GROMACS .gro file of C-alpha atoms in nm:
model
  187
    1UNK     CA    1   1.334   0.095   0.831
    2UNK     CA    2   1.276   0.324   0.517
    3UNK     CA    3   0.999   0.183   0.310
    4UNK     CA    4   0.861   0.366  -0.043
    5UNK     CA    5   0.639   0.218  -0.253
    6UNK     CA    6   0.489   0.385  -0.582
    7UNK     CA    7   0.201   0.313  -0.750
    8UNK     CA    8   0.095   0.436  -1.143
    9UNK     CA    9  -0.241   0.403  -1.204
   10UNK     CA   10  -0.469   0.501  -1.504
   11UNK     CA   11  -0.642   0.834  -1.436
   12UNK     CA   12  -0.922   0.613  -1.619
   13UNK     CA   13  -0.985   0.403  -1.348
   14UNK     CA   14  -1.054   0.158  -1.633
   15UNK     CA   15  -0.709  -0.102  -1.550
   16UNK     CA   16  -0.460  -0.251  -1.334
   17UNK     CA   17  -0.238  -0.049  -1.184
   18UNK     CA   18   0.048   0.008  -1.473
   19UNK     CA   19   0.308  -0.041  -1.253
   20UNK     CA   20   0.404  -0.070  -0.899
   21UNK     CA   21   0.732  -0.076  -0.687
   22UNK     CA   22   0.855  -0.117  -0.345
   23UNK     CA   23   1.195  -0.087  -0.163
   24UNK     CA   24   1.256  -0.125   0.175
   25UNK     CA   25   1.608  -0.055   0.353
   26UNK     CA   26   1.660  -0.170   0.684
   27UNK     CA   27   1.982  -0.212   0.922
   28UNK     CA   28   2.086  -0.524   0.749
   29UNK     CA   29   2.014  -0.508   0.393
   30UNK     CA   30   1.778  -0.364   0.148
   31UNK     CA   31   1.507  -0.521  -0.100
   32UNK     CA   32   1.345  -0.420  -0.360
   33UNK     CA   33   1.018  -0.491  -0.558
   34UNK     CA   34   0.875  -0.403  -0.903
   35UNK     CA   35   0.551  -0.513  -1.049
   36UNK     CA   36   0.473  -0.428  -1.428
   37UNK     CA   37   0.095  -0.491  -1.580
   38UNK     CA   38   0.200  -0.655  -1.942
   39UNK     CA   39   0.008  -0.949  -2.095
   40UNK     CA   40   0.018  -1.111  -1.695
   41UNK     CA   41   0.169  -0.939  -1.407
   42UNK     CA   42   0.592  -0.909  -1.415
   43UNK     CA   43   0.736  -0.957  -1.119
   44UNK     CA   44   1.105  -0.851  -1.012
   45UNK     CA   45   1.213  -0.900  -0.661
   46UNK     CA   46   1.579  -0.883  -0.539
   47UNK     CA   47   1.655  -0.907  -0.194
   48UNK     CA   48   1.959  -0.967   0.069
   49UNK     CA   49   1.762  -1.249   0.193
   50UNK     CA   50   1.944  -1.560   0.077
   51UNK     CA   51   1.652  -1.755   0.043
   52UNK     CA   52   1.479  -1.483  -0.151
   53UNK     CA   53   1.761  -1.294  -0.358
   54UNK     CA   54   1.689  -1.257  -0.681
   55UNK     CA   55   1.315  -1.389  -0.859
   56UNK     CA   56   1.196  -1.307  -1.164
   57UNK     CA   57   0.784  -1.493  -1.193
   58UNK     CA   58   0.454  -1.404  -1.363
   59UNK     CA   59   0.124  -1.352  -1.179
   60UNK     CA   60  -0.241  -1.393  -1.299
   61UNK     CA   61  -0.403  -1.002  -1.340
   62UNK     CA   62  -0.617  -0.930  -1.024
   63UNK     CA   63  -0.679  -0.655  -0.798
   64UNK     CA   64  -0.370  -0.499  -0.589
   65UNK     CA   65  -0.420  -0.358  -0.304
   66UNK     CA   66  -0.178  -0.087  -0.403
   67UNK     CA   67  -0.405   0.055  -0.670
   68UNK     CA   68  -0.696   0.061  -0.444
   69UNK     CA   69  -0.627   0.295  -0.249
   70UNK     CA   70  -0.620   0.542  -0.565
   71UNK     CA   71  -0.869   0.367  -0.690
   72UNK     CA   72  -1.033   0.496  -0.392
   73UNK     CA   73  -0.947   0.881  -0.453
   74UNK     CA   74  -1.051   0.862  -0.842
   75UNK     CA   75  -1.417   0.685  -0.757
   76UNK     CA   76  -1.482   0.513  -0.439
   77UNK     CA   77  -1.787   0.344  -0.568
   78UNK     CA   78  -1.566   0.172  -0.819
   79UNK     CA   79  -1.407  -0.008  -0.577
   80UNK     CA   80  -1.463  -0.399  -0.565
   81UNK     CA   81  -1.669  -0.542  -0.285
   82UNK     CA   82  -1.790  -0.850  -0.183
   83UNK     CA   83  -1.547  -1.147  -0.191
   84UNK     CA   84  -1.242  -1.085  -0.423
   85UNK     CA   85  -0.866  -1.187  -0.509
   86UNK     CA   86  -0.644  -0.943  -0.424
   87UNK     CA   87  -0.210  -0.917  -0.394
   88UNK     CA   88  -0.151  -0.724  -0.047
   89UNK     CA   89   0.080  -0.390  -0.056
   90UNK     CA   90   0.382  -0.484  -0.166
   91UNK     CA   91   0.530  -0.340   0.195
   92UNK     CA   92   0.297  -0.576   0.394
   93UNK     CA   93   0.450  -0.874   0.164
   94UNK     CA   94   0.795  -0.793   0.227
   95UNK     CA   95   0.731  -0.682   0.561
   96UNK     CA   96   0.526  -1.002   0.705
   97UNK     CA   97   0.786  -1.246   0.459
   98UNK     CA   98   0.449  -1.417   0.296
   99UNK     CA   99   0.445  -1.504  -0.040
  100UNK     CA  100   0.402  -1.275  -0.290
  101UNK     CA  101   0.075  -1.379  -0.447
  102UNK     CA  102  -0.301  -1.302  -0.475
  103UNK     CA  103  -0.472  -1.409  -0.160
  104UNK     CA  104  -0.855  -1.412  -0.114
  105UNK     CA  105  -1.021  -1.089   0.099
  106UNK     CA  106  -1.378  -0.973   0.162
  107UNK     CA  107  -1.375  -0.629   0.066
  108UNK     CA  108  -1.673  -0.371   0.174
  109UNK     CA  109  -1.758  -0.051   0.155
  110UNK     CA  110  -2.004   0.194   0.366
  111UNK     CA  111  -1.999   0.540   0.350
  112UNK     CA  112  -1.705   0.658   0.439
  113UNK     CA  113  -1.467   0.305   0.549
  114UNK     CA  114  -1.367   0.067   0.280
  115UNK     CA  115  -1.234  -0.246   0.467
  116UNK     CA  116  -1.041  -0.489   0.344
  117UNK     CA  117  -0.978  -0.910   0.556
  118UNK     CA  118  -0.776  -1.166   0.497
  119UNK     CA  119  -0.872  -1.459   0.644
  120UNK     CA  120  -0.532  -1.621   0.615
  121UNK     CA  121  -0.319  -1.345   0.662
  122UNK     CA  122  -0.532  -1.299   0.989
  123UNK     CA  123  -0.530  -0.918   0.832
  124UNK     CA  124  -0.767  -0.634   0.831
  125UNK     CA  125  -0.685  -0.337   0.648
  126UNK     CA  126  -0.965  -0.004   0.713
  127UNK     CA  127  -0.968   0.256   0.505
  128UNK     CA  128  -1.133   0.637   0.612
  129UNK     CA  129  -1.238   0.871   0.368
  130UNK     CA  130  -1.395   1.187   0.282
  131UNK     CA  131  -1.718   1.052   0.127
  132UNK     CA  132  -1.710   1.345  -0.105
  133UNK     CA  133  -1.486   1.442  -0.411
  134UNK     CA  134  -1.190   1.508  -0.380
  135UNK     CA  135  -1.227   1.155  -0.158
  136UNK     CA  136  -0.915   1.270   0.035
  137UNK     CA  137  -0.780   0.946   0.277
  138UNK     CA  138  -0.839   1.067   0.643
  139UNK     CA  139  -0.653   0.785   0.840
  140UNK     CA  140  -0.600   0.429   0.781
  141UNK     CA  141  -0.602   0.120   1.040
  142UNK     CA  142  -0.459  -0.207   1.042
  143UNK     CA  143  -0.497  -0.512   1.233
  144UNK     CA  144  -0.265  -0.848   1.203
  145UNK     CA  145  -0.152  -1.128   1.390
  146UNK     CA  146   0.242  -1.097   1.524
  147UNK     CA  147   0.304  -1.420   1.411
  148UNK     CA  148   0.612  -1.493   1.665
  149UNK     CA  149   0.527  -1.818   1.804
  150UNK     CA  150   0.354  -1.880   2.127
  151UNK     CA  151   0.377  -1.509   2.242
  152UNK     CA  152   0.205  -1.348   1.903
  153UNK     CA  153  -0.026  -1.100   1.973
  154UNK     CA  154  -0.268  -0.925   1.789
  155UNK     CA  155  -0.136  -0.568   1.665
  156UNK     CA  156  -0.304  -0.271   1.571
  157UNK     CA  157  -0.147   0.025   1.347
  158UNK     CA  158  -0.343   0.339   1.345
  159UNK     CA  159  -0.294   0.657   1.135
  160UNK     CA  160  -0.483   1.010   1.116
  161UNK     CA  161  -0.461   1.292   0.882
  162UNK     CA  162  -0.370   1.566   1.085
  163UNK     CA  163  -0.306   1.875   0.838
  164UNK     CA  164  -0.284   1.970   0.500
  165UNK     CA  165  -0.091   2.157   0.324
  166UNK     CA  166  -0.164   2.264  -0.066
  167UNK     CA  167   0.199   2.402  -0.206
  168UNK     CA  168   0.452   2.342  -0.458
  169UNK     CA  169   0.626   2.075  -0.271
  170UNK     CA  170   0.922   1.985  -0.514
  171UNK     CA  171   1.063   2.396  -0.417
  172UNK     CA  172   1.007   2.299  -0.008
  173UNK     CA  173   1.389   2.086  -0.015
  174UNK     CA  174   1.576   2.362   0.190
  175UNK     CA  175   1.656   2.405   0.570
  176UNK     CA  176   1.467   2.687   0.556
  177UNK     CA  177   1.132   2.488   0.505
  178UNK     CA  178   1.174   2.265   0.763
  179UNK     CA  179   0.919   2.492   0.958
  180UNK     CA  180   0.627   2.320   0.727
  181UNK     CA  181   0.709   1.985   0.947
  182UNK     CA  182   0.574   2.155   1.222
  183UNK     CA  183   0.256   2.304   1.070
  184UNK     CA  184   0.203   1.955   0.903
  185UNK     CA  185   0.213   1.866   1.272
  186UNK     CA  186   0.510   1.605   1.157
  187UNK     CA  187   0.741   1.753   1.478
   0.00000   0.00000   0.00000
């Protein structure tokens, strides 16, 4: 699988997410999915999938869980907690084949872990932090149900920040700069 999903968000941190899109290609087929913020959410979604092809369908505004997570890096303690409507990463949707749609989540917040469940995806989605600015992302960890019949099992995904690396990254596209995968610790 290669899976790439951008988000634009308002440096404001006063709206939606402006736009987000997600493709996914896989041994079999690709898909591809692009939400614009206009008077209600735009959705365009084509896929291989018979069944799913080609939609075109409108969405109530809510939260996205896309835009939190630069939500997150703008302000953390503009994030919304508590119980809340929210449309899962567009990956996770196309990923997991549920409907794309706004599910409800109980989203909180300590000091440095924002933590996202869905009761009815059977989903939790953790969030680490730096708890001061720049609020860089440190890891990430999700939780979800398999969902393959009598043998699902409950799976956990787990990533760490391991380096940095501050650099004018749109220069680093020659063999020669393949050496930065190792000192990102990518190797």
């Amino acid at each position: 699988y290669s899976i790439m999903q951008s988000t634009f968000y308002p440096v404001a941190n006063n709206k939606h997410a402006i736009k987000l899109s997600a493709s996914v290609q896989e041994w079999c087929g690709h898909v591809y999915t692009q939400l614009n913020n206009r008077d209600d959410f735009e959705i365009t979604s084509h896929s291989y999938f018979q069944n799913e092809a080609d939609q075109k369908f409108n969405l109530e505004k809510t939260w996205t869980e896309n835009e939190l997570w630069i939500k997150l890096r703008i302000d953390p303690n503009s994030l919304p907690i508590g119980d809340i409507s929210i449309i899962p990463s567009l990956e996770f949707i196309r990923l997991k084949h549920v409907e794309l749609k706004a599910y409800e989540a109980r989203a909180t917040l300590d000091d440095d872990n924002y933590t996202l469940t869905y009761s009815e995806l059977n989903r939790v989605l953790k969030i680490n932090f730096n708890p001061n600015f720049p609020y860089d992302i440190n890891g990430w960890e999700e939780t979800i149900d398999s969902g393959f019949g009598e043998d699902s099992k409950t799976l956990t995904t787990k990533a760490t920040k391991l380096e940095t690396i501050k650099s004018d990254y749109w220069n680093k596209n020659h063999n020669s700069d393949l050496e930065l995968r190792e000192t990102l610790k990518l190797q």
